[in-house]
């Protein structure tokens, strides 16, 4: 038996390798380069995946496994070489979470005369059967809050019998504070590239056409580093994670966020390995309930939820476009060239590290694309190539569903907002060329006019959404002259985007 370790299944603690025997089981890993040429991926994303795979190969060899590490253009090339060496071999891997990938791999293996045993992906907490039993077989839209409560009950995390610890399921209200200017954010955990990582980084730069800065490269690429990053987060940052989860500040690119999604999505950490110490920290009195619950909600709730919504909603989800948005992605997403201070900062951070925290992704980069009317697949592609933690299964529901409401599979209303939100949750507006309090005129923040224009353009689709009653009431209260002025301002904004002068 050969265990085929895919690039985002780098786990010895669970999955097929956990029960493997180094004396009889062989390991196959394939470093295929063609996929990395499809888009100008962020340099750090490619370095991260390839460096983590190479370190994992070395770890397996140290553990006594025979590892065939094949570096080829395509999976097909590598499998051809593998089956030439081992005709009719039996392969096993975990089911890849990205839609259709398992079928494609199986067909490819069979076309080379082998067999592929696809085992359930053990890197998540909720199985497909569990989710399907919870959701029912026919549902095509899903609600996070009820899934999350069900998961809390299923796992018993932060539960007191059948009720949530502290009497509340949700401390969202306590998680929307804005830090005072003197608040000092804790330092994120960083890792200097070792020799192998540095060699990989240089190879990536020399081999591929990439986007974004190759350095500073500070992401964990080994299991040991991932565990260190986890411990650092639980001790230093989790106690402060809750209140400032939604804040966007000039002086800190990471806030108190975990920065663990890259390691989690590669398989270097299992979600259980984050949740258990977090709950222990609460029990020991080292982290407050609102922080630990907030963190649980992200991992036990959102991460599991989007994975299954994606599984249930594909392939339609990837091409959904419920609001019929058809504009090109503005060039500012590539070069950060804009006078809009918030977008310039957010894009600059992605260029520098392939990372931005959740609110920057949702309320700046997606929100702007939503209001402007960017074609959802173009935005999804950008997120997919630009972020170090991006994989189709996780980016697609977040962008297409949550980000631009091109599908109602996972939320009931768009996350659309004007400058008011950014002004409240960030310190960007103070240093911006635009005024967050104005809607029309040259100095007016583009988010404002675009917001009202978005509502007006989509009135037929969204006007009877009961969660949007209040905003449509405000729109109704605008007289025709005001609406016309807004349309005019939107025209100038669109022209500014075309001229790259916004
Ligand atoms: P923290 O804020 O500290 O949260 C802890 C963990 O919770 C994260 O590590 C992550 O694993 C998990 N999590 C929280 N929310 C989500 C979510 N909505 N979906 C999945 N996991 C979640 N996450 C990705 O892992 N890959 C992506 O490509 C990705 N694209 C996104 C695109 C958009 C438009 C939006 C709105 C969100 C996206 N997210 C994505 C979710 C979330 O923004 C990131 O997981 C988070 O910012 C990662 O940083 P962190 O580890 O510091 O997270
Ligand atoms: Fe962003 Fe508008 Fe605030 Fe400027 S004024 S930082 S563009 S929200």
XYZ file of C-alpha atoms and ligand atoms in Angstrom:
563
model
C 0.000 0.000 0.000
C 1.226 3.492 -0.880
C -0.097 6.451 1.066
C -0.433 9.444 -1.182
C 0.071 12.558 0.908
C -1.488 15.545 -0.829
C 0.064 18.972 -0.308
C -2.615 20.109 2.147
C -2.744 16.842 4.108
C 0.562 17.099 5.945
C -0.452 15.095 9.007
C 1.112 12.167 10.761
C -1.206 12.433 13.767
C -4.467 11.621 11.934
C -5.550 10.255 8.580
C -3.906 7.352 6.719
C -0.408 8.009 8.066
C -1.527 7.748 11.686
C -2.107 4.036 11.262
C 0.663 3.405 8.721
C 3.612 1.111 9.232
C 6.955 2.523 8.004
C 8.283 -0.973 7.441
C 5.544 -1.919 4.980
C 3.799 1.268 3.775
C 5.389 3.542 1.239
C 4.597 7.273 0.953
C 4.103 9.177 -2.285
C 4.270 12.965 -2.449
C 3.971 14.930 -5.670
C 5.227 18.437 -6.142
C 3.483 19.391 -9.380
C 4.471 22.760 -10.760
C 1.874 23.306 -13.495
C -0.840 24.305 -11.038
C 1.419 27.068 -9.700
C 1.613 28.558 -13.191
C -2.157 28.913 -13.618
C -2.245 32.280 -11.857
C 0.331 34.740 -10.528
C 0.039 33.277 -7.022
C 1.397 35.163 -4.068
C 5.042 34.283 -3.744
C 4.601 33.411 -0.053
C 1.699 31.100 -0.791
C 3.838 28.983 -3.111
C 6.798 29.072 -0.731
C 4.540 28.043 2.136
C 3.031 25.021 0.379
C 6.264 23.756 -1.175
C 8.415 24.394 1.921
C 5.858 22.682 4.171
C 5.743 19.665 1.825
C 9.540 19.391 1.716
C 9.838 19.644 5.495
C 7.109 17.039 5.889
C 8.944 14.702 3.492
C 12.074 15.050 5.637
C 10.113 14.445 8.824
C 8.591 11.266 7.406
C 12.020 10.029 6.364
C 13.304 10.675 9.870
C 10.372 8.622 11.153
C 11.570 5.741 8.991
C 9.145 6.003 6.049
C 10.260 5.389 2.494
C 9.082 8.562 0.741
C 8.955 8.904 -3.024
C 8.969 12.639 -3.555
C 8.303 13.381 -7.192
C 8.893 16.813 -8.686
C 7.107 17.018 -12.037
C 4.973 19.334 -14.116
C 1.696 17.473 -13.498
C 0.220 14.793 -11.256
C -0.142 12.675 -14.408
C 3.622 12.760 -15.057
C 4.393 11.774 -11.480
C 1.839 8.957 -11.469
C 3.207 7.613 -14.726
C 6.669 7.364 -13.155
C 5.182 5.869 -9.988
C 3.254 3.147 -11.791
C 6.212 2.369 -14.048
C 8.116 1.605 -10.854
C 5.198 -0.112 -9.058
C 2.750 -1.508 -11.622
C -0.822 -1.903 -10.347
C 0.001 -0.281 -6.984
C -2.789 0.458 -4.485
C -2.855 4.086 -3.300
C -4.742 5.643 -0.382
C -5.360 9.292 0.447
C -7.844 11.391 2.341
C -10.725 12.781 0.328
C -9.615 16.251 -0.821
C -12.107 18.915 0.282
C -12.073 20.777 -3.048
C -14.984 19.873 -5.314
C -14.355 17.130 -7.846
C -10.694 16.691 -6.851
C -11.224 13.168 -5.455
C -12.903 11.982 -8.673
C -10.173 13.517 -10.809
C -7.401 11.855 -8.801
C -9.140 8.486 -8.863
C -9.605 8.629 -12.640
C -5.980 9.599 -13.084
C -4.722 6.761 -10.906
C -6.956 4.238 -12.692
C -5.773 5.471 -16.080
C -2.280 4.407 -15.013
C -3.449 0.947 -13.964
C -3.659 1.536 -10.194
C -6.413 1.932 -7.617
C -7.096 4.795 -5.225
C -8.775 4.277 -1.888
C -10.372 7.571 -0.850
C -10.693 7.765 2.887
C -12.752 10.286 4.802
C -10.888 13.519 5.543
C -10.089 13.375 9.252
C -8.801 16.931 9.457
C -12.176 18.368 10.399
C -14.449 17.974 13.410
C -17.752 17.460 11.623
C -18.086 14.580 9.178
C -20.122 14.857 5.965
C -22.611 12.342 7.404
C -22.899 14.381 10.613
C -23.545 17.622 8.748
C -26.030 15.992 6.390
C -27.931 14.493 9.307
C -28.042 17.936 10.948
C -29.049 19.813 7.771
C -31.333 17.218 6.216
C -30.808 15.874 2.709
C -32.638 18.554 0.721
C -31.626 21.864 2.284
C -29.861 24.274 -0.055
C -29.347 27.126 2.365
C -27.786 26.763 5.784
C -27.605 28.894 8.908
C -24.401 29.177 10.857
C -25.822 30.011 14.266
C -27.897 26.875 14.501
C -25.029 24.720 13.145
C -22.642 26.226 15.697
C -24.957 25.530 18.615
C -25.406 21.985 17.397
C -21.612 21.558 17.185
C -21.202 22.896 20.704
C -23.671 20.321 21.948
C -22.100 17.543 19.862
C -18.571 18.215 21.111
C -19.410 19.442 24.607
C -16.956 22.354 24.270
C -17.893 25.164 26.683
C -21.094 23.368 27.599
C -22.744 22.987 30.961
C -24.974 19.982 30.333
C -27.183 21.040 27.449
C -26.649 24.767 28.017
C -23.746 27.023 27.055
C -21.254 27.912 29.771
C -21.992 31.452 30.975
C -25.616 31.218 29.860
C -24.995 32.762 26.401
C -24.099 31.197 23.064
C -22.640 34.351 21.725
C -20.590 37.257 23.060
C -20.467 39.157 19.769
C -21.439 42.392 21.480
C -18.309 42.137 23.665
C -16.158 41.385 20.610
C -16.636 44.674 18.806
C -14.559 47.026 20.929
C -12.085 49.452 19.441
C -8.693 49.722 21.168
C -7.592 52.982 22.735
C -4.570 54.633 21.054
C -2.272 53.555 23.902
C -3.267 49.867 23.646
C -0.204 47.832 22.637
C -0.985 44.766 20.520
C 1.030 41.675 21.346
C 3.736 40.630 18.884
C 2.747 37.902 16.445
C 4.762 34.690 16.430
C 7.300 34.743 13.581
C 9.663 32.136 12.191
C 12.926 32.863 10.412
C 13.182 30.775 7.243
C 15.662 27.902 7.727
C 17.955 26.711 4.944
C 15.326 24.534 3.263
C 12.659 27.228 3.406
C 15.070 29.831 2.078
C 16.090 27.565 -0.801
C 12.399 26.993 -1.586
C 11.701 30.710 -1.493
C 14.530 31.413 -3.928
C 13.401 28.574 -6.197
C 9.818 29.912 -6.198
C 11.038 33.371 -7.129
C 13.235 32.011 -9.926
C 10.656 29.559 -11.287
C 7.223 31.176 -11.180
C 5.586 34.411 -12.094
C 4.325 35.521 -8.725
C 2.454 38.397 -7.145
C 3.292 39.985 -3.793
C 6.462 40.219 -1.740
C 8.519 37.120 -1.117
C 9.749 38.475 2.225
C 9.351 38.792 5.134
C 8.426 35.099 5.058
C 7.550 34.236 8.658
C 4.869 31.524 8.435
C 5.186 28.180 10.249
C 6.158 25.434 7.800
C 6.724 22.470 10.138
C 4.643 20.701 12.742
C 6.978 21.938 15.502
C 6.643 25.530 14.354
C 2.871 25.174 14.010
C 2.635 23.897 17.597
C 4.832 26.786 18.781
C 2.577 29.243 16.935
C -0.464 27.614 18.536
C 1.041 27.791 22.052
C 2.113 31.370 21.531
C -1.413 32.290 20.486
C -3.110 30.500 23.376
C -0.821 32.051 25.985
C -0.160 35.521 24.613
C -3.028 36.445 22.342
C -6.137 34.422 23.136
C -6.806 36.327 26.376
C -6.899 39.536 24.291
C -8.452 38.033 21.127
C -12.110 38.646 21.949
C -12.695 42.366 22.372
C -10.680 43.579 19.353
C -11.604 40.855 16.851
C -13.266 43.297 14.483
C -10.915 46.249 14.879
C -8.714 47.468 11.997
C -5.757 49.551 13.055
C -2.913 51.209 11.261
C -0.308 50.193 13.842
C -0.945 46.433 13.730
C -1.405 44.201 10.683
C -2.321 41.197 12.820
C -4.307 42.614 15.733
C -4.671 39.795 18.246
C -5.630 37.284 15.535
C -4.398 33.704 15.605
C -2.581 33.663 12.226
C -3.118 29.908 12.310
C -5.253 29.365 9.195
C -2.186 28.658 6.976
C -0.990 25.847 9.283
C -4.521 24.523 9.845
C -5.345 24.409 6.156
C -2.108 22.543 5.375
C -2.956 19.886 7.956
C -0.031 20.775 10.235
C -2.529 21.296 13.049
C -5.851 19.611 13.726
C -8.667 21.963 14.801
C -9.084 19.912 17.966
C -5.521 20.849 18.884
C -6.556 24.494 18.981
C -9.911 24.131 20.660
C -8.909 21.911 23.554
C -6.126 24.146 24.883
C -8.349 27.191 24.347
C -11.103 25.649 26.476
C -8.477 24.597 29.055
C -7.187 28.186 29.177
C -10.720 29.330 30.017
C -11.133 26.667 32.700
C -7.802 27.624 34.244
C -8.858 31.274 34.363
C -6.165 32.286 31.853
C -8.514 33.554 29.129
C -11.954 35.183 29.442
C -15.089 33.504 28.182
C -15.782 36.064 25.418
C -12.351 35.437 23.892
C -12.543 31.660 24.077
C -16.125 31.536 22.825
C -15.204 33.941 19.992
C -12.348 31.680 18.968
C -14.477 28.526 19.209
C -17.118 30.179 17.033
C -14.514 30.717 14.280
C -13.049 27.217 14.264
C -15.823 24.941 15.513
C -18.455 27.070 13.830
C -17.421 28.992 10.743
C -14.549 26.851 9.473
C -16.536 23.608 9.679
C -19.664 25.303 8.393
C -18.140 26.788 5.236
C -16.492 23.497 4.385
C -19.846 21.691 4.363
C -21.829 24.493 2.758
C -19.248 24.375 -0.028
C -19.523 20.587 -0.288
C -23.314 20.765 -0.473
C -23.512 23.803 -2.774
C -20.952 22.936 -5.428
C -20.612 23.129 -8.357
C -23.271 25.876 -8.569
C -21.668 27.944 -5.815
C -18.476 28.640 -7.773
C -20.356 30.338 -10.605
C -23.256 31.826 -8.636
C -24.006 35.444 -9.424
C -27.360 36.198 -7.824
C -26.878 39.965 -8.073
C -25.686 39.773 -11.692
C -22.513 41.706 -10.941
C -20.318 41.987 -14.016
C -17.579 44.553 -13.482
C -13.881 43.863 -13.758
C -11.810 43.755 -10.615
C -10.376 47.280 -10.179
C -6.626 47.501 -10.693
C -6.201 48.796 -7.143
C -6.594 45.182 -5.950
C -3.328 44.428 -7.731
C -1.246 47.518 -7.095
C -2.867 49.143 -4.052
C -2.791 52.453 -5.948
C -5.702 54.441 -4.540
C -6.330 57.424 -2.318
C -8.772 55.306 -0.296
C -6.634 54.810 2.763
C -8.442 51.716 4.037
C -8.175 49.820 0.742
C -4.600 50.932 0.167
C -3.644 49.616 3.614
C -5.528 46.332 3.219
C -4.132 45.577 -0.257
C -0.637 46.592 0.893
C -0.845 44.069 3.726
C -1.908 41.296 1.386
C 0.959 42.168 -0.968
C 3.415 42.087 1.904
C 2.360 38.842 3.621
C -0.539 37.191 1.777
C -2.666 37.852 4.829
C -5.365 40.173 6.078
C -7.673 39.461 8.959
C -11.330 38.581 8.609
C -12.808 42.070 8.818
C -10.371 43.472 6.261
C -11.338 40.627 3.916
C -15.056 41.008 4.533
C -15.798 44.634 5.294
C -13.136 46.285 3.133
C -12.084 44.149 0.186
C -15.286 42.172 -0.343
C -17.585 44.994 0.663
C -16.029 47.358 -1.867
C -16.258 44.713 -4.605
C -19.874 44.002 -3.645
C -20.899 47.673 -3.761
C -18.947 48.350 -6.931
C -20.405 45.252 -8.612
C -17.315 43.123 -9.304
C -18.016 39.846 -11.059
C -17.846 37.270 -8.213
C -15.534 34.770 -9.923
C -12.974 37.492 -10.620
C -12.951 38.393 -6.933
C -12.761 34.737 -5.904
C -9.768 34.237 -8.186
C -8.024 37.222 -6.640
C -8.583 35.936 -3.103
C -7.497 32.461 -4.172
C -4.163 33.544 -5.547
C -3.428 36.356 -3.108
C -3.827 34.752 0.338
C -1.509 32.228 1.936
C -4.407 30.294 3.485
C -6.591 30.149 0.350
C -7.930 26.848 -1.037
C -10.962 26.500 -3.239
C -13.081 24.840 -0.514
C -12.623 27.695 1.924
C -12.195 30.750 -0.284
C -15.223 30.083 -2.485
C -17.953 30.022 0.204
C -16.364 32.957 1.986
C -16.069 35.110 -1.132
C -19.052 34.049 -3.237
C -21.432 33.493 -0.340
C -20.387 35.714 2.541
C -18.330 38.316 0.717
C -20.474 39.343 -2.250
C -23.767 37.512 -1.629
C -23.699 35.930 -5.052
C -25.421 32.976 -3.396
C -27.665 32.867 -0.343
C -26.336 29.419 0.640
C -24.772 30.671 3.849
C -26.192 34.024 4.778
C -29.536 35.740 4.545
C -28.335 39.204 3.611
C -25.281 40.873 2.086
C -22.553 42.262 4.322
C -22.923 45.665 2.672
C -21.912 48.764 4.513
C -21.027 52.418 4.031
C -18.027 54.325 5.409
C -19.800 54.477 8.745
C -18.686 50.929 9.592
C -15.065 51.501 8.543
C -14.933 54.762 10.480
C -16.272 53.055 13.613
C -14.072 49.956 13.433
C -10.804 51.453 12.162
C -8.494 54.408 12.533
C -8.037 54.710 8.748
C -10.514 57.479 7.986
C -8.619 60.091 9.990
C -5.712 59.916 7.504
C -7.741 59.547 4.334
C -8.128 61.930 1.412
C -11.867 61.222 1.564
C -14.448 62.256 4.115
C -16.437 59.379 5.646
C -19.284 61.735 6.547
C -19.952 62.949 3.013
C -21.891 61.063 0.365
C -21.629 63.392 -2.602
C -18.922 65.742 -3.820
C -15.285 65.192 -4.764
C -14.159 64.612 -1.166
C -16.953 62.176 -0.304
C -15.913 58.652 0.679
C -16.643 56.362 -2.288
C -18.150 53.724 0.012
C -21.117 56.013 0.747
C -22.466 56.757 -2.713
C -21.674 53.194 -3.839
C -23.640 51.869 -0.880
C -26.850 53.720 -1.746
C -26.370 52.984 -5.426
C -25.963 49.275 -4.600
C -29.226 49.285 -2.659
C -31.061 51.106 -5.428
C -29.699 48.856 -8.181
C -30.662 45.736 -6.244
C -33.981 46.911 -4.863
C -35.935 44.272 -6.763
C -33.739 41.482 -5.468
C -33.214 42.698 -1.899
C -36.026 45.139 -1.178
C -38.318 42.594 0.463
C -35.576 40.985 2.535
C -36.932 41.595 6.033
C -33.392 42.004 7.445
C -32.892 44.959 5.109
C -36.138 46.731 5.876
C -34.491 49.577 7.757
C -31.887 50.409 5.120
C -34.518 50.373 2.384
C -36.653 52.627 4.554
C -33.737 55.103 4.611
C -33.339 54.787 0.850
C -37.037 55.460 0.366
C -36.635 58.645 2.379
C -34.165 60.079 -0.117
C -35.806 62.362 -2.635
C -35.095 62.192 -6.352
C -32.609 65.107 -6.266
C -30.546 63.343 -3.619
C -30.657 60.074 -5.514
C -29.595 61.829 -8.674
C -26.635 63.429 -6.877
C -25.629 59.990 -5.614
C -25.827 58.530 -9.126
C -23.665 61.358 -10.368
C -21.083 60.736 -7.647
C -21.101 57.029 -8.530
C -20.414 57.969 -12.153
C -17.345 59.925 -11.027
C -16.203 57.034 -8.858
C -16.523 54.571 -11.730
C -14.597 56.946 -13.956
C -11.960 57.271 -11.207
C -11.616 53.484 -11.158
C -11.251 53.415 -14.948
C -8.635 56.175 -14.826
C -6.940 54.519 -11.838
C -7.174 57.814 -9.985
C -9.731 57.050 -7.268
P -8.663 34.274 13.414
O -9.441 35.505 13.223
O -7.744 34.307 14.549
O -9.683 33.055 13.505
C -9.321 31.764 13.944
C -9.531 30.705 12.909
O -10.889 30.519 12.601
C -8.855 30.928 11.579
O -7.521 30.509 11.634
C -9.672 30.086 10.628
O -9.127 28.798 10.527
C -11.027 29.999 11.283
N -12.025 30.809 10.573
C -12.607 31.941 11.022
N -13.548 32.357 10.164
C -13.538 31.491 9.146
C -14.278 31.398 7.944
N -15.227 32.287 7.629
N -13.977 30.395 7.114
C -13.025 29.484 7.407
N -12.300 29.522 8.537
C -12.571 30.510 9.402
N -10.085 31.555 5.602
C -9.198 30.678 5.118
O -8.702 29.843 5.886
N -8.837 30.675 3.805
C -9.354 31.576 2.926
O -9.008 31.551 1.748
C -10.278 32.526 3.401
N -10.802 33.457 2.561
C -11.699 34.356 3.038
C -12.262 35.287 2.163
C -13.219 36.180 2.599
C -13.842 37.151 1.641
C -13.607 36.171 3.956
C -14.653 37.114 4.456
C -13.041 35.269 4.854
C -12.091 34.355 4.407
N -11.519 33.404 5.283
C -10.630 32.492 4.788
C -11.937 33.314 6.696
C -11.092 34.150 7.682
O -11.032 35.475 7.242
C -9.687 33.582 7.842
O -9.765 32.225 8.187
C -8.941 34.292 8.949
O -8.840 35.667 8.661
C -7.564 33.663 9.106
O -6.762 34.391 9.968
P -6.463 33.965 11.471
O -5.924 32.595 11.528
O -5.619 35.048 12.055
O -7.923 33.952 12.043
Fe -11.899 54.192 3.620
Fe -13.727 56.068 3.135
Fe -12.578 55.903 5.517
Fe -11.197 56.742 3.406
S -12.953 57.767 4.328
S -10.507 55.292 4.953
S -12.039 55.486 1.797
S -13.900 54.388 4.586
